[in-house]
Short mmCIF file of C-alpha atoms and ligand atoms in Angstrom, two decimals:
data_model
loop_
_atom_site.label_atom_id
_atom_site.label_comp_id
_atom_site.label_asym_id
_atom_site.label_seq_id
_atom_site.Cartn_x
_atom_site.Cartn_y
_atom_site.Cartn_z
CA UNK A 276 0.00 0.00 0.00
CA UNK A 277 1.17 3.51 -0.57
CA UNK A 278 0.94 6.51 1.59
CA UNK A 279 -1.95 8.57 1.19
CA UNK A 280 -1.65 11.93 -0.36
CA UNK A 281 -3.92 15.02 0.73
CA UNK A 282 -4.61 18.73 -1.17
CA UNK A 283 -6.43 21.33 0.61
CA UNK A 284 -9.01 22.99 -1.64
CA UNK A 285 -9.95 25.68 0.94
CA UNK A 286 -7.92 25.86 3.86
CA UNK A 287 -10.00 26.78 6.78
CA UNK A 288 -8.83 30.94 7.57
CA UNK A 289 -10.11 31.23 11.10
CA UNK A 290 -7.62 28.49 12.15
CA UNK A 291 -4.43 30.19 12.92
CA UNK A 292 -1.17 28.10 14.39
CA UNK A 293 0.87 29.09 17.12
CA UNK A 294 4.47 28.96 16.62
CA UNK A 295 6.74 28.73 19.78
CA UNK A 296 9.96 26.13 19.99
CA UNK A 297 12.27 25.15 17.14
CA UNK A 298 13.70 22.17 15.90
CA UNK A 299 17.22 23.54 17.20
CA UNK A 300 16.22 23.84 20.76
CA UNK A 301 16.05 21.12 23.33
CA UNK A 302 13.68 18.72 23.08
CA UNK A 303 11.20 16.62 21.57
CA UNK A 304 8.85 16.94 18.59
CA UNK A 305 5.34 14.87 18.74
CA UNK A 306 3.12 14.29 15.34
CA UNK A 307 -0.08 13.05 14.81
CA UNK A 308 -2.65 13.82 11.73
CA UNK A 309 -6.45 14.31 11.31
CA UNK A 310 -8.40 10.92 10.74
CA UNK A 311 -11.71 10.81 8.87
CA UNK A 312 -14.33 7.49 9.48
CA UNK A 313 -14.89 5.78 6.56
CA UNK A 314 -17.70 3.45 7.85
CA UNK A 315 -18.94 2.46 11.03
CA UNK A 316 -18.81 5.56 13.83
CA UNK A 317 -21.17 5.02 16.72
CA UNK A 318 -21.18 1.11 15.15
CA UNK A 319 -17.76 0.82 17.39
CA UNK A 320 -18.70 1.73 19.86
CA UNK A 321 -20.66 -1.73 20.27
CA UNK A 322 -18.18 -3.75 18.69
CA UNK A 323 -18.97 -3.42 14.91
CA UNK A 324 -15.79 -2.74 12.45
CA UNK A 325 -14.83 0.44 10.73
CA UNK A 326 -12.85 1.85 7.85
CA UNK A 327 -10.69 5.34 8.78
CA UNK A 328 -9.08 6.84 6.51
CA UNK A 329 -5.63 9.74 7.20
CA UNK A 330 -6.51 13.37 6.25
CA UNK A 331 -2.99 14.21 5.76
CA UNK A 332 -3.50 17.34 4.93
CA UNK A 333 -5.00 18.17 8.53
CA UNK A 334 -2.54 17.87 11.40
CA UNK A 335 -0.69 18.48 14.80
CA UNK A 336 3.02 19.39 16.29
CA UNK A 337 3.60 19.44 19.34
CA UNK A 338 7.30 20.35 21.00
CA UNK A 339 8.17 20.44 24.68
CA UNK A 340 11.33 21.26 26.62
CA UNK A 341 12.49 21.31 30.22
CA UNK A 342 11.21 24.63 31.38
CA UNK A 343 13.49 27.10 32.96
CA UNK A 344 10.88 28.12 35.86
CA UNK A 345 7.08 27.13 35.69
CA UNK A 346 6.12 25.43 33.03
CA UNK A 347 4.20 27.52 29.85
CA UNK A 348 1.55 26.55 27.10
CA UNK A 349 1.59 28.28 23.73
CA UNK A 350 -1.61 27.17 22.22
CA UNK A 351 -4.42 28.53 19.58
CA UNK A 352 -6.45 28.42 22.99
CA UNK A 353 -3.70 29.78 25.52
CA UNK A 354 -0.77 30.95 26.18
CA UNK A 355 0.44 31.60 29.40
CA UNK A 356 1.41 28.96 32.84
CA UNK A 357 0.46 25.63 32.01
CA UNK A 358 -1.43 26.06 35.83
CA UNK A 359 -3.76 28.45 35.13
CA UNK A 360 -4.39 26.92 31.63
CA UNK A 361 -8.63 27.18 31.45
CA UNK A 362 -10.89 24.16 32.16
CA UNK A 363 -11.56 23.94 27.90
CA UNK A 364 -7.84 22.07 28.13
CA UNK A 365 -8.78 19.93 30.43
CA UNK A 366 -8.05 17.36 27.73
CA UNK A 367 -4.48 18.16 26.72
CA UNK A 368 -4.00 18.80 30.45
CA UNK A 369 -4.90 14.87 31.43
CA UNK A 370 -2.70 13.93 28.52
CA UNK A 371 0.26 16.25 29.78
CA UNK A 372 -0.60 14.48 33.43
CA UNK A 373 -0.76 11.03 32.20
CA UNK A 374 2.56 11.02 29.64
CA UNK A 375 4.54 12.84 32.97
CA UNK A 376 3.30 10.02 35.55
CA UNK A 377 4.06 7.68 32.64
CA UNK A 378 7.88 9.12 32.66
CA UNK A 379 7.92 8.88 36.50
CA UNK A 380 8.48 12.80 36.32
CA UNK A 381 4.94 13.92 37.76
CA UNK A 382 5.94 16.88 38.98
CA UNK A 383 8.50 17.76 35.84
CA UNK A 384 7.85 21.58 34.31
CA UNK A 385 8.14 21.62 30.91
CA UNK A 386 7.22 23.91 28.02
CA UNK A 387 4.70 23.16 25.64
CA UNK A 388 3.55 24.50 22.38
CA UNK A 389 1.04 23.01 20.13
CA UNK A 390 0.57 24.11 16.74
CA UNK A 391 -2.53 22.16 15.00
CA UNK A 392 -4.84 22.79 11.50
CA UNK A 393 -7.17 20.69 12.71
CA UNK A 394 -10.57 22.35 12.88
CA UNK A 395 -11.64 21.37 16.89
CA UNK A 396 -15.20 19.82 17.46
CA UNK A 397 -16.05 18.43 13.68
CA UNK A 398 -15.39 14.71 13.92
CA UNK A 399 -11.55 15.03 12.47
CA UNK A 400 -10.13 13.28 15.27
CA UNK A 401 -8.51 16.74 16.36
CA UNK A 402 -8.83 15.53 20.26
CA UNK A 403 -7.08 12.55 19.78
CA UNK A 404 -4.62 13.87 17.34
CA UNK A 405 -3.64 16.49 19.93
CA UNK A 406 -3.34 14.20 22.83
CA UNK A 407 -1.58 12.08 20.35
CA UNK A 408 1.11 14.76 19.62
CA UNK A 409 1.21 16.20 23.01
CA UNK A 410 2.23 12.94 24.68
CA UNK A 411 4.80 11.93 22.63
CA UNK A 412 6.32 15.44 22.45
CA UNK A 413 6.38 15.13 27.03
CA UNK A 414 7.37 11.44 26.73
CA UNK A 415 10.69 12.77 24.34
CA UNK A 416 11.27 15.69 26.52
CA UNK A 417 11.45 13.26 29.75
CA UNK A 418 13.94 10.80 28.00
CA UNK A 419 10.83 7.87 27.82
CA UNK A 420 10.51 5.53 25.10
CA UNK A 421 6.90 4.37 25.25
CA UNK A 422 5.80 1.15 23.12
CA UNK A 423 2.60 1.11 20.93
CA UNK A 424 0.74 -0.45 23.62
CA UNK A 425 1.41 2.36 26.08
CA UNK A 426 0.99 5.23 23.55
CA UNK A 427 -2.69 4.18 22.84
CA UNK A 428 -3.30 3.83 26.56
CA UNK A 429 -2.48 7.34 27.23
CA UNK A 430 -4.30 9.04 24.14
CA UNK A 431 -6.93 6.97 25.42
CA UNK A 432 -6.97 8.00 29.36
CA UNK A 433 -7.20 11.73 27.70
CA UNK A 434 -10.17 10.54 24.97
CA UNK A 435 -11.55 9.25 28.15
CA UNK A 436 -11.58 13.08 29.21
CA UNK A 437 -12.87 13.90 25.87
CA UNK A 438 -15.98 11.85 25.64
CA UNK A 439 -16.53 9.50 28.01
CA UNK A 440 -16.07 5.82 26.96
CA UNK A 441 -14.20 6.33 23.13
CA UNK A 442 -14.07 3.09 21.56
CA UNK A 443 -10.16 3.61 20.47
CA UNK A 444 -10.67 4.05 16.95
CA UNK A 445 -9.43 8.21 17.02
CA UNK A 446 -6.60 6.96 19.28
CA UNK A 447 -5.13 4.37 16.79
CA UNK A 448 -6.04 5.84 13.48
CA UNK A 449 -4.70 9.62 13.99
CA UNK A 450 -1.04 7.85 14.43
CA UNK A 451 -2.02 5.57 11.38
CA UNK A 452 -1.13 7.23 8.20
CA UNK A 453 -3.09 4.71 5.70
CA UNK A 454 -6.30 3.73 5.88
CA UNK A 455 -7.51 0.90 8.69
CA UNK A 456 -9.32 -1.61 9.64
CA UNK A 457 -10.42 -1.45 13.29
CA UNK A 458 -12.14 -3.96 15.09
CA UNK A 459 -12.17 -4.95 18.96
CA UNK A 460 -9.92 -2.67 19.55
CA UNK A 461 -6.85 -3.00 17.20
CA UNK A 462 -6.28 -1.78 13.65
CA UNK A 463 -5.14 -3.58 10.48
CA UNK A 464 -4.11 -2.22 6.56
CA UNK A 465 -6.75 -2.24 4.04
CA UNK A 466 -5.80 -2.99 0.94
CA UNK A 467 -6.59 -0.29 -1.28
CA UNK A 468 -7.74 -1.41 -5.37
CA UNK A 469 -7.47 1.84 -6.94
CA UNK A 470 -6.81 5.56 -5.92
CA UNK A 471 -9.92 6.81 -4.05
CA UNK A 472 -10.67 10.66 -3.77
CA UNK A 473 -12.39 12.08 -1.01
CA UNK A 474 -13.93 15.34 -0.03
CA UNK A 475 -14.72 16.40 3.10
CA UNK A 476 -16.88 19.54 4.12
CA UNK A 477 -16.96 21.24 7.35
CA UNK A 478 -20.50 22.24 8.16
CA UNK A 479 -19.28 25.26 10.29
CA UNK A 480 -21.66 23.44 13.36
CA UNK A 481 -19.83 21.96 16.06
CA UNK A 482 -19.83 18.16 16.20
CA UNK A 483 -20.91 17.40 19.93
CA UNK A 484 -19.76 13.68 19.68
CA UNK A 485 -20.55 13.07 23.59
CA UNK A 486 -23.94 14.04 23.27
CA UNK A 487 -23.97 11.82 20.04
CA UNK A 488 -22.93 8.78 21.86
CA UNK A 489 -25.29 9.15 24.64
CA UNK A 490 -28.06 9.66 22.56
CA UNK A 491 -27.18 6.69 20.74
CA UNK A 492 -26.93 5.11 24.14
CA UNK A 493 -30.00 5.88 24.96
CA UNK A 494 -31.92 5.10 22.03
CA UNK A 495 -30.44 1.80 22.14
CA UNK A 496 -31.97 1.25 25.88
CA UNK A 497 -35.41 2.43 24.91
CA UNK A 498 -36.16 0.82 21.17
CA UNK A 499 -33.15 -1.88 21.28
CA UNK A 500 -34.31 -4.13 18.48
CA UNK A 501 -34.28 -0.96 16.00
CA UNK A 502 -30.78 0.42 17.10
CA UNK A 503 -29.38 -3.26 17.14
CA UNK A 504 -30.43 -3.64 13.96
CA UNK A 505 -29.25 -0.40 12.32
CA UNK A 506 -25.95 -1.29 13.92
CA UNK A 507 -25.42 -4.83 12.70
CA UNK A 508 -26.30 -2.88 9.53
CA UNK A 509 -23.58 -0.77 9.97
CA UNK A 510 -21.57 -3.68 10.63
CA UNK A 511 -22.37 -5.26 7.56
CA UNK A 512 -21.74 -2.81 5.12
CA UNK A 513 -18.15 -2.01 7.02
CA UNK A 514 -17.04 -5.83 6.32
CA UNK A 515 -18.41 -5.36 2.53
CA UNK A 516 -16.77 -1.63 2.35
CA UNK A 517 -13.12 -3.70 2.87
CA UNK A 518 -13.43 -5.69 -0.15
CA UNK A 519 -15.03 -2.65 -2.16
CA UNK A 520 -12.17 -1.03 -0.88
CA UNK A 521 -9.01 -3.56 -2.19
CA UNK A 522 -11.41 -4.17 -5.29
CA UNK A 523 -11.30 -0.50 -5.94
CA UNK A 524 -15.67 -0.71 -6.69
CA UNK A 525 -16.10 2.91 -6.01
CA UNK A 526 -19.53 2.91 -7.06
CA UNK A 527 -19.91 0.34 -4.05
CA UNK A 528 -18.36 2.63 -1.90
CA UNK A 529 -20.21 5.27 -2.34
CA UNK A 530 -24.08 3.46 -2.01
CA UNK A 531 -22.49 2.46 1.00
CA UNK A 532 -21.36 5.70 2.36
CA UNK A 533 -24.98 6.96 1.08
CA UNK A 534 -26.50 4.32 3.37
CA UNK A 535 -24.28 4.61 6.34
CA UNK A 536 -25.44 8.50 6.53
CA UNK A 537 -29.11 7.41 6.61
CA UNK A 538 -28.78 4.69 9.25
CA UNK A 539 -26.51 7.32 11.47
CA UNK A 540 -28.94 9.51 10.68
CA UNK A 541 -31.80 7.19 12.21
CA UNK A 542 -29.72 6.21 15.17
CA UNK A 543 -30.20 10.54 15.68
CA UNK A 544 -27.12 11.81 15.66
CA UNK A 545 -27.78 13.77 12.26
CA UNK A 546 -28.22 17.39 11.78
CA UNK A 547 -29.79 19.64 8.98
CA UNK A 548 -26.49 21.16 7.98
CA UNK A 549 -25.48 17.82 7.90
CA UNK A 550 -28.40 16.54 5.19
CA UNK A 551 -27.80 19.85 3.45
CA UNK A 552 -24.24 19.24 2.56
CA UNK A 553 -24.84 15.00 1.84
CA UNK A 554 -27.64 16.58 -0.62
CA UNK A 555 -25.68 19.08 -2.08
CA UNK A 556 -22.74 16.27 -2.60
CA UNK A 557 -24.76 14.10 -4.37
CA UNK A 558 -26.01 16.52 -6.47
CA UNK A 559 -22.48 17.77 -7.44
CA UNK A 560 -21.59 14.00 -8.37
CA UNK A 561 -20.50 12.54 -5.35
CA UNK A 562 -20.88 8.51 -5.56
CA UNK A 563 -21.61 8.69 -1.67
CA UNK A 564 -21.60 11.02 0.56
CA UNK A 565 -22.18 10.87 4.71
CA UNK A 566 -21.60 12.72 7.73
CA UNK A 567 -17.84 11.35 9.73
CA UNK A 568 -17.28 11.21 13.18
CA UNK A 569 -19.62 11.75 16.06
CA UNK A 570 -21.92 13.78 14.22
CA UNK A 571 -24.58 16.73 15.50
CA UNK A 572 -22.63 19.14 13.33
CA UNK A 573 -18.72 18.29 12.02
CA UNK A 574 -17.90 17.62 8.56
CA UNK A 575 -19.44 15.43 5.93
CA UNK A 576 -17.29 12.90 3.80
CA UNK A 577 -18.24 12.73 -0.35
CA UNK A 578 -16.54 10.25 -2.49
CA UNK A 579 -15.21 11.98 -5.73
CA UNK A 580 -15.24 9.92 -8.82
CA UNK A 581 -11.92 11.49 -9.53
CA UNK A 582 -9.60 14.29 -8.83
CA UNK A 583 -10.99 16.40 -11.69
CA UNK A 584 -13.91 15.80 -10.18
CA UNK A 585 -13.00 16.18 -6.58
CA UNK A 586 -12.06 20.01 -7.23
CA UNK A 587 -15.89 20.62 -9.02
CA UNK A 588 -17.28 18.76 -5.88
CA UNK A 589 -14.95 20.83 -3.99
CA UNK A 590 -16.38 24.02 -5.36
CA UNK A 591 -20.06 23.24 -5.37
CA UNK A 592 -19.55 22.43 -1.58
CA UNK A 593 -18.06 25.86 -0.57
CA UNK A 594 -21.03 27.25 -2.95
CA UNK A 595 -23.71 25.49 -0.74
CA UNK A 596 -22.02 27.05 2.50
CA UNK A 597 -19.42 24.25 3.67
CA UNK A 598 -17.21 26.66 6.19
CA UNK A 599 -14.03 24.77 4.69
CA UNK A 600 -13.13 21.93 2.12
CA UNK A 601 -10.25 19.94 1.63
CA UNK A 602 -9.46 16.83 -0.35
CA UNK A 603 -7.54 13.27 0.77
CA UNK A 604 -7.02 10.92 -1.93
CA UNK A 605 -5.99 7.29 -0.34
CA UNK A 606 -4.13 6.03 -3.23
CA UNK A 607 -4.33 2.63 -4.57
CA UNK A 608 -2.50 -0.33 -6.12
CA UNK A 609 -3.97 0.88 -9.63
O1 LIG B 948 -16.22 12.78 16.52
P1 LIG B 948 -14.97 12.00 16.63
O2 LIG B 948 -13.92 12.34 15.63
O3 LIG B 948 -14.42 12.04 18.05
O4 LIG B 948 -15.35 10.45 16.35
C1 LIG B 948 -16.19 9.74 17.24
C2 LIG B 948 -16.40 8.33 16.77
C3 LIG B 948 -17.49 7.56 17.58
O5 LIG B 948 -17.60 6.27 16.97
C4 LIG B 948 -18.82 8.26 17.49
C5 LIG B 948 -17.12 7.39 19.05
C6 LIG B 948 -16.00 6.42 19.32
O6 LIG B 948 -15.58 6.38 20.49
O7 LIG B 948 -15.58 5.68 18.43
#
């Protein structure tokens, strides 16, 4: 398989990075990129399989650096002492706390800078990518080579922060940079057919993914035949979306991702910018199109039935309101 290649149509302006730290100063460097589900979000979360896919054009950098007196955070969200960072951080705080006690340097003050063009809140992965970064960047700084095993534990005792019970799959894909196959908990490569272009549209509403997964939860306790059924549905179509996938059947692909966004959208955690931008990307030739990651709000995912195409989808999208657009292609054998 070959790595993934991403072009940003329409970088979203609002984000702006914080530089702080350079690759000549003391210290260590963590990476980690945006992630985009495929197939099968919410499905996870009760043990059906799903398809992620790298948006390498999206991602993080973290640095950090034994500080000289209290330790500082240069963020997008804050800069200033790491103590009096606001409660909003509480997630890149845990994952600070857990990669120190990790290290066995608890109490260790270091510097910190993030610098991330991952749009927050719209089912990207941006959470888990920043923990992601974050932790590795502390774990350099403090001398600690963490396995695989460990790494994923920590992203996920800050997802856990983040919302809740998270089933793993942000934690292992946004380190991932080809598309996977998760299921019970570990990823695998999917064999990829022929190149497939993606688009992916940022409705401008902020995905609430916890309130997603309760809902979800709760649906599931009150009409559980329905909600099983939509899942093992789910399930389905993720097992038949991997050998779409190494076939390269994009047509296939994109019925699926067509139904997917329907059953999600029955399970309730849709949203009428949501519909609105899965309309407007099947009218502009998308083969599929569905809403990725928790949903409520966040970004939709269209299948392009080729780059050419991709840019026109591209365009139509910004034209029917999309806040940003960017394209990932996952190239294939062919
Ligand atoms: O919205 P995101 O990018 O955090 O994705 C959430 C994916 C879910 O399946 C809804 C939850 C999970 O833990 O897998």
């Amino acid at each position: 398989m070959t790595a993934p290649t991403d072009v940003p149509i329409a970088p979203d302006a609002r984000l702006h990075v914080a530089t702080h730290g350079s690759a000549a100063e003391p210290g260590a460097t963590g990476r980690a990129g945006a992630k985009a589900i495929l197939l099968g979000e919410h499905a996870v979360v009760y043990g059906r399989p799903a398809i992620a896919i790298p948006v390498n054009a999206l991602g993080v950098e973290a640095h950090a650096q034994p500080a000289e007196g209290r330790g500082h955070l240069a963020s997008t969200l804050f800069h200033g002492p790491i103590a009096r960072a606001p409660e909003r951080l509480h997630v890149t705080l845990t994952a600070v706390r857990a990669a120190l006690a990790a290290a066995g340097r608890p109490g260790a003050a270091l510097d910190i800078s993030i610098d991330s063009s991952i749009p927050a809140e719209r089912g990207l992965g941006s959470s888990a990518a920043v923990s992601a970064a974050v932790i590795e960047a502390v774990l350099g700084a403090c001398g600690f080579a963490a396995d695989d095993e460990t790494m994923h534990e920590l992203i996920q005792t800050a997802e856990r922060a983040a919302h809740g019970a998270p089933s793993g799959l942000d934690a292992r894909t946004v380190r991932a940079r080809a598309a996977v196959w998760f299921d019970q908990g570990r990823i695998e490569p999917v064999s990829v057919g022929r190149d497939l272009v993606f688009v992916i549209a940022d409705t401008g509403v902020r995905g609430r993914t916890r309130e997603a997964v309760a809902a979800v939860a709760q649906r599931r306790e009150s009409d559980p035949r329905a909600v099983e059924a939509a899942l093992d549905e789910l399930g389905a179509l993720a097992t038949d979306l991997r050998s779409d996938v190494s076939t390269g059947d994009r047509e296939a692909i994109g019925s699926a991702m067509s139904r997917a966004h329907v059953l999600l959208t029955g399970l309730g955690v849709g949203d009428p910018a949501l519909d609105h931008l899965v309309q407007a990307a099947t009218a502009g030739g998308a083969l599929g199109a569905k809403l990725t990651g928790g949903g409520r709000g966040g970004c939709v995912l269209g299948l392009a039935r080729d780059a050419a195409s991709a840019a026109e989808l591209g365009d139509r999208l910004t034209r029917a309101g999309a806040a940003a657009v960017w394209t990932t292609t996952v190239e294939g054998a062919a």
